[in-house]
GROMACS .gro file of C-alpha atoms in nm:
model
  292
    1MET     CA    1  -0.993   0.572  -1.434
    2VAL     CA    2  -0.704   0.592  -1.184
    3ALA     CA    3  -0.338   0.492  -1.227
    4ASN     CA    4  -0.079   0.437  -0.954
    5GLY     CA    5   0.284   0.333  -0.966
    6ALA     CA    6   0.385   0.027  -0.763
    7ILE     CA    7   0.700  -0.173  -0.694
    8VAL     CA    8   0.573  -0.525  -0.625
    9PRO     CA    9   0.777  -0.824  -0.497
   10ALA     CA   10   0.759  -1.126  -0.728
   11GLY     CA   11   0.570  -1.421  -0.582
   12SER     CA   12   0.527  -1.786  -0.674
   13GLY     CA   13   0.627  -1.841  -1.036
   14GLY     CA   14   0.720  -1.473  -1.060
   15ALA     CA   15   0.354  -1.377  -1.030
   16VAL     CA   16   0.178  -1.090  -0.853
   17SER     CA   17  -0.174  -1.112  -0.713
   18VAL     CA   18  -0.444  -0.847  -0.758
   19TYR     CA   19  -0.752  -0.808  -0.535
   20VAL     CA   20  -1.039  -0.566  -0.596
   21THR     CA   21  -1.336  -0.491  -0.371
   22ASN     CA   22  -1.570  -0.418  -0.663
   23PRO     CA   23  -1.599  -0.512  -1.034
   24THR     CA   24  -1.337  -0.338  -1.249
   25ASP     CA   25  -1.105  -0.379  -1.545
   26VAL     CA   26  -0.736  -0.378  -1.452
   27VAL     CA   27  -0.441  -0.274  -1.671
   28LEU     CA   28  -0.080  -0.357  -1.576
   29ASP     CA   29   0.213  -0.183  -1.749
   30ILE     CA   30   0.576  -0.267  -1.661
   31SER     CA   31   0.880  -0.039  -1.680
   32GLY     CA   32   1.153  -0.256  -1.524
   33TYR     CA   33   1.243  -0.513  -1.263
   34PHE     CA   34   1.487  -0.570  -0.977
   35ASP     CA   35   1.703  -0.883  -0.955
   36THR     CA   36   2.029  -1.003  -0.799
   37SER     CA   37   2.242  -1.007  -1.115
   38SER     CA   38   2.557  -0.799  -1.154
   39GLY     CA   39   2.601  -0.795  -1.533
   40PRO     CA   40   2.678  -0.494  -1.755
   41THR     CA   41   2.309  -0.400  -1.777
   42SER     CA   42   2.254  -0.413  -1.399
   43TYR     CA   43   2.228  -0.078  -1.226
   44ALA     CA   44   2.236   0.051  -0.870
   45PHE     CA   45   1.998   0.311  -0.731
   46TYR     CA   46   2.126   0.648  -0.613
   47PRO     CA   47   1.876   0.852  -0.408
   48ALA     CA   48   1.859   1.227  -0.449
   49THR     CA   49   1.694   1.504  -0.253
   50PRO     CA   50   1.354   1.560  -0.421
   51CYS     CA   51   1.388   1.837  -0.680
   52ARG     CA   52   1.167   1.997  -0.947
   53VAL     CA   53   1.316   1.915  -1.288
   54ALA     CA   54   1.055   2.072  -1.518
   55ASP     CA   55   0.733   2.271  -1.495
   56THR     CA   56   0.558   2.385  -1.813
   57ARG     CA   57   0.367   2.646  -1.613
   58GLY     CA   58   0.694   2.840  -1.579
   59ALA     CA   59   0.869   3.079  -1.815
   60THR     CA   60   0.929   2.948  -2.166
   61GLY     CA   61   1.240   2.731  -2.182
   62GLU     CA   62   1.377   2.379  -2.210
   63PHE     CA   63   1.236   2.286  -1.869
   64GLY     CA   64   0.955   2.541  -1.856
   65GLY     CA   65   0.668   2.661  -2.071
   66PRO     CA   66   0.477   2.665  -2.285
   67SER     CA   67   0.212   2.412  -2.182
   68MET     CA   68   0.186   2.101  -2.400
   69TYR     CA   69  -0.062   2.116  -2.687
   70ALA     CA   70  -0.281   1.825  -2.797
   71GLY     CA   71  -0.081   1.547  -2.959
   72GLU     CA   72   0.257   1.699  -2.873
   73ILE     CA   73   0.568   1.495  -2.793
   74ARG     CA   74   0.825   1.687  -2.591
   75ASP     CA   75   1.173   1.575  -2.481
   76PHE     CA   76   1.329   1.667  -2.147
   77PRO     CA   77   1.709   1.608  -2.116
   78ILE     CA   78   1.689   1.539  -1.742
   79ALA     CA   79   2.065   1.545  -1.678
   80SER     CA   80   2.080   1.903  -1.813
   81GLY     CA   81   1.827   2.023  -1.556
   82GLY     CA   82   1.913   2.194  -1.233
   83CYS     CA   83   1.870   1.892  -1.003
   84GLY     CA   84   2.220   1.746  -1.019
   85LEU     CA   85   2.117   1.416  -1.181
   86PRO     CA   86   2.431   1.303  -1.369
   87ALA     CA   87   2.483   1.225  -1.737
   88THR     CA   88   2.582   0.872  -1.630
   89ALA     CA   89   2.223   0.802  -1.518
   90ARG     CA   90   2.058   0.519  -1.710
   91GLY     CA   91   1.715   0.575  -1.560
   92TYR     CA   92   1.525   0.817  -1.337
   93SER     CA   93   1.285   0.795  -1.043
   94LEU     CA   94   1.028   1.068  -1.107
   95ASN     CA   95   0.697   1.201  -0.984
   96VAL     CA   96   0.486   1.324  -1.273
   97THR     CA   97   0.199   1.572  -1.227
   98VAL     CA   98  -0.045   1.701  -1.487
   99VAL     CA   99  -0.255   2.017  -1.467
  100PRO     CA  100  -0.489   1.965  -1.765
  101GLU     CA  101  -0.702   2.225  -1.941
  102GLY     CA  102  -0.985   1.968  -1.947
  103TYR     CA  103  -1.018   1.602  -2.040
  104LEU     CA  104  -0.679   1.425  -2.058
  105GLY     CA  105  -0.713   1.072  -2.193
  106TYR     CA  106  -0.364   0.972  -2.080
  107LEU     CA  107  -0.001   1.079  -2.061
  108THR     CA  108   0.289   0.855  -2.161
  109ILE     CA  109   0.660   0.882  -2.073
  110TRP     CA  110   0.940   0.677  -2.230
  111PRO     CA  111   1.315   0.696  -2.316
  112THR     CA  112   1.383   0.940  -2.601
  113GLY     CA  113   1.489   0.773  -2.924
  114GLN     CA  114   1.273   0.465  -2.874
  115PRO     CA  115   0.929   0.409  -3.028
  116GLN     CA  116   0.640   0.548  -2.827
  117PRO     CA  117   0.505   0.256  -2.619
  118PHE     CA  118   0.140   0.156  -2.589
  119VAL     CA  119   0.118   0.235  -2.215
  120SER     CA  120  -0.008   0.518  -1.996
  121THR     CA  121   0.168   0.684  -1.704
  122LEU     CA  122  -0.146   0.856  -1.575
  123ASN     CA  123  -0.497   0.966  -1.676
  124SER     CA  124  -0.724   1.259  -1.593
  125TRP     CA  125  -1.059   1.210  -1.763
  126THR     CA  126  -1.225   1.467  -1.535
  127GLY     CA  127  -0.952   1.725  -1.596
  128LYS     CA  128  -0.830   1.740  -1.237
  129VAL     CA  129  -0.469   1.766  -1.118
  130VAL     CA  130  -0.321   1.415  -1.100
  131ALA     CA  131   0.024   1.287  -0.994
  132ASN     CA  132   0.186   0.948  -1.039
  133ALA     CA  133   0.529   0.800  -0.974
  134ALA     CA  134   0.731   0.665  -1.268
  135LEU     CA  135   1.063   0.486  -1.322
  136VAL     CA  136   1.180   0.591  -1.669
  137PRO     CA  137   1.493   0.472  -1.855
  138ALA     CA  138   1.717   0.745  -1.994
  139GLY     CA  139   1.715   0.777  -2.372
  140THR     CA  140   1.912   0.975  -2.628
  141ASN     CA  141   2.100   1.264  -2.463
  142GLU     CA  142   1.988   1.131  -2.121
  143SER     CA  143   1.641   1.249  -2.220
  144ILE     CA  144   1.286   1.126  -2.164
  145SER     CA  145   0.992   1.188  -2.397
  146VAL     CA  146   0.642   1.292  -2.289
  147TYR     CA  147   0.326   1.257  -2.500
  148ALA     CA  148  -0.011   1.412  -2.419
  149PRO     CA  149  -0.312   1.367  -2.652
  150ASN     CA  150  -0.487   1.667  -2.495
  151PRO     CA  151  -0.366   2.011  -2.377
  152THR     CA  152  -0.201   2.004  -2.033
  153ASN     CA  153   0.074   2.140  -1.816
  154VAL     CA  154   0.330   1.884  -1.703
  155ILE     CA  155   0.547   1.887  -1.389
  156LEU     CA  156   0.843   1.653  -1.338
  157ASP     CA  157   1.001   1.604  -0.994
  158GLY     CA  158   1.306   1.380  -0.948
  159ASN     CA  159   1.407   1.183  -0.637
  160GLY     CA  160   1.682   0.952  -0.760
  161TYR     CA  161   1.843   0.775  -1.053
  162PHE     CA  162   1.982   0.441  -1.167
  163ALA     CA  163   2.344   0.408  -1.283
  164ALA     CA  164   2.636   0.167  -1.287
  165PRO     CA  165   2.721   0.029  -0.941
  166GLY     CA  166   3.046   0.103  -0.763
  167SER     CA  167   3.015   0.474  -0.694
  168ALA     CA  168   2.960   0.623  -0.349
  169GLY     CA  169   2.601   0.596  -0.239
  170ALA     CA  170   2.509   0.301  -0.462
  171LEU     CA  171   2.213   0.101  -0.328
  172ARG     CA  172   2.035  -0.227  -0.402
  173PHE     CA  173   1.663  -0.292  -0.370
  174TYR     CA  174   1.529  -0.527  -0.101
  175ALA     CA  175   1.165  -0.627  -0.133
  176VAL     CA  176   0.945  -0.679   0.174
  177ALA     CA  177   0.591  -0.803   0.215
  178PRO     CA  178   0.370  -0.493   0.184
  179CYS     CA  179   0.324  -0.350   0.533
  180ARG     CA  180   0.141  -0.052   0.684
  181VAL     CA  181   0.397   0.182   0.844
  182ALA     CA  182   0.166   0.459   0.962
  183ASP     CA  183  -0.202   0.553   0.969
  184THR     CA  184  -0.308   0.878   1.133
  185ARG     CA  185  -0.666   0.745   1.159
  186ALA     CA  186  -0.544   0.506   1.432
  187ALA     CA  187  -0.488   0.578   1.802
  188ASP     CA  188  -0.246   0.860   1.880
  189GLY     CA  189   0.118   0.758   1.863
  190VAL     CA  190   0.440   0.784   1.663
  191PHE     CA  191   0.282   0.597   1.372
  192GLY     CA  192  -0.083   0.677   1.445
  193GLY     CA  193  -0.298   0.982   1.511
  194PRO     CA  194  -0.372   1.259   1.540
  195GLU     CA  195  -0.486   1.375   1.198
  196MET     CA  196  -0.243   1.618   1.036
  197ALA     CA  197  -0.351   1.983   1.047
  198GLY     CA  198  -0.298   2.216   0.753
  199SER     CA  199   0.052   2.360   0.697
  200THR     CA  200   0.214   2.113   0.939
  201ILE     CA  201   0.515   1.881   0.916
  202ARG     CA  202   0.537   1.539   1.079
  203SER     CA  203   0.825   1.290   1.074
  204PHE     CA  204   0.802   0.910   1.073
  205PRO     CA  205   1.113   0.708   1.180
  206ILE     CA  206   1.042   0.411   0.954
  207PRO     CA  207   1.299   0.164   1.102
  208ALA     CA  208   1.119   0.201   1.439
  209SER     CA  209   0.786   0.092   1.287
  210GLY     CA  210   0.648  -0.260   1.303
  211CYS     CA  211   0.750  -0.338   0.944
  212SER     CA  212   1.101  -0.476   1.021
  213ILE     CA  213   1.287  -0.223   0.806
  214PRO     CA  214   1.659  -0.215   0.900
  215GLY     CA  215   1.842   0.095   1.011
  216ALA     CA  216   2.079   0.050   0.714
  217ALA     CA  217   1.798   0.141   0.473
  218ALA     CA  218   1.891   0.455   0.279
  219ALA     CA  219   1.564   0.500   0.085
  220TYR     CA  220   1.213   0.356   0.093
  221SER     CA  221   0.961   0.241  -0.165
  222LEU     CA  222   0.628   0.364  -0.028
  223ASN     CA  223   0.266   0.406  -0.120
  224VAL     CA  224   0.115   0.722   0.028
  225THR     CA  225  -0.260   0.769   0.071
  226VAL     CA  226  -0.448   1.079   0.187
  227VAL     CA  227  -0.803   1.097   0.323
  228PRO     CA  228  -0.858   1.476   0.331
  229ASP     CA  229  -1.125   1.666   0.520
  230GLY     CA  230  -1.167   1.888   0.212
  231PRO     CA  231  -0.946   2.025  -0.067
  232LEU     CA  232  -0.578   1.934  -0.027
  233SER     CA  233  -0.347   2.144  -0.242
  234TYR     CA  234  -0.055   1.904  -0.206
  235LEU     CA  235   0.144   1.665   0.011
  236THR     CA  236   0.523   1.647   0.006
  237LEU     CA  237   0.761   1.375   0.133
  238TRP     CA  238   1.137   1.420   0.188
  239PRO     CA  239   1.424   1.295   0.410
  240THR     CA  240   1.401   1.429   0.765
  241GLY     CA  241   1.675   1.681   0.842
  242SER     CA  242   1.679   1.827   0.492
  243ALA     CA  243   1.501   2.144   0.391
  244LYS     CA  244   1.145   2.100   0.266
  245PRO     CA  245   1.175   2.080  -0.114
  246LEU     CA  246   0.962   2.261  -0.371
  247VAL     CA  247   0.798   1.944  -0.501
  248SER     CA  248   0.468   1.763  -0.455
  249THR     CA  249   0.400   1.393  -0.406
  250LEU     CA  250   0.024   1.409  -0.463
  251ASN     CA  251  -0.272   1.647  -0.483
  252SER     CA  252  -0.643   1.629  -0.402
  253PHE     CA  253  -0.807   1.958  -0.494
  254ASP     CA  254  -1.153   1.798  -0.480
  255GLY     CA  255  -1.097   1.637  -0.139
  256SER     CA  256  -1.110   1.279  -0.267
  257VAL     CA  257  -0.902   0.987  -0.136
  258VAL     CA  258  -0.580   0.977  -0.342
  259ALA     CA  259  -0.282   0.738  -0.338
  260ASN     CA  260   0.060   0.761  -0.505
  261ALA     CA  261   0.381   0.564  -0.497
  262ALA     CA  262   0.701   0.737  -0.387
  263ILE     CA  263   1.069   0.655  -0.345
  264VAL     CA  264   1.191   0.866  -0.053
  265PRO     CA  265   1.550   0.889   0.080
  266ALA     CA  266   1.591   0.816   0.451
  267GLY     CA  267   1.679   1.112   0.667
  268ALA     CA  268   1.794   1.157   1.027
  269ASP     CA  269   1.732   0.837   1.229
  270GLY     CA  270   1.593   0.678   0.913
  271ALA     CA  271   1.292   0.912   0.920
  272ILE     CA  272   1.096   1.078   0.642
  273SER     CA  273   0.904   1.403   0.679
  274VAL     CA  274   0.552   1.474   0.555
  275TYR     CA  275   0.406   1.820   0.488
  276VAL     CA  276   0.041   1.885   0.404
  277THR     CA  277  -0.116   2.213   0.298
  278ASN     CA  278  -0.457   2.125   0.442
  279GLN     CA  279  -0.605   1.902   0.711
  280THR     CA  280  -0.589   1.535   0.615
  281GLN     CA  281  -0.536   1.179   0.732
  282VAL     CA  282  -0.215   1.022   0.598
  283ILE     CA  283  -0.141   0.652   0.542
  284LEU     CA  284   0.206   0.514   0.463
  285ASP     CA  285   0.256   0.160   0.327
  286ILE     CA  286   0.597   0.013   0.241
  287ASP     CA  287   0.687  -0.257  -0.012
  288GLY     CA  288   1.067  -0.241  -0.006
  289TYR     CA  289   1.379  -0.041   0.070
  290PHE     CA  290   1.716   0.047  -0.080
  291ALA     CA  291   2.036  -0.023   0.110
  292PRO     CA  292   2.407  -0.095   0.041
   0.00000   0.00000   0.00000
């Protein structure tokens, strides 16, 4: 079982289409939507430099250890963390990673103070390290709640938040038809090969791609896929021109093909930077962008 976050443009009748190459059951969980309204419950997106909010592998504390025990619910008051996400935030853009002790049926995240929903954020039935993107509303005390039915460590990385419009840096979402920005398996070029070597950084100026993304875009909604040559400790995405952050976007310790959604702020010349710990092919697909 594999889960992946996705921001999907609404089609005819507000529907989305799903295609699979082989027989499978499909589960769709929703955490929000984007529209053109401007009412009191409409929020703008504010991108933030990717930052590690919590890591239960660290020293014991509000945003550190201990690891989560089976059946535990734990609250994380995100605005009180060290990532500069404000108390005015009404929702968070996060990347969630689990490092389970073994089988992990699922992990669920929701706004603190509300009933636990019947949804899953990610799964790790084989006990491997798994990451998934999540948009989570802020709950009581600007907190989110995490439930794990089996023992696991949990890592939360933040890359932006939703809050009332009108402040500096406020952005709206613009959907585009899903489009392949880059694929290092293709012929050598700015958005093609060669394959990324271990411990290397490569930048992709997304507005210069063939996906018709404007230069005014200040953040991107992407799906990132890796096709590693072997174990890949992690891949990180961040705005070009900023320092490489201490976060991960995805992991593939067993060398399997892995995909994950990511909202990434635009950097110098609209580019994003990619770092990989080990040799791998990298594929970037885009489904929308955030702009004024």
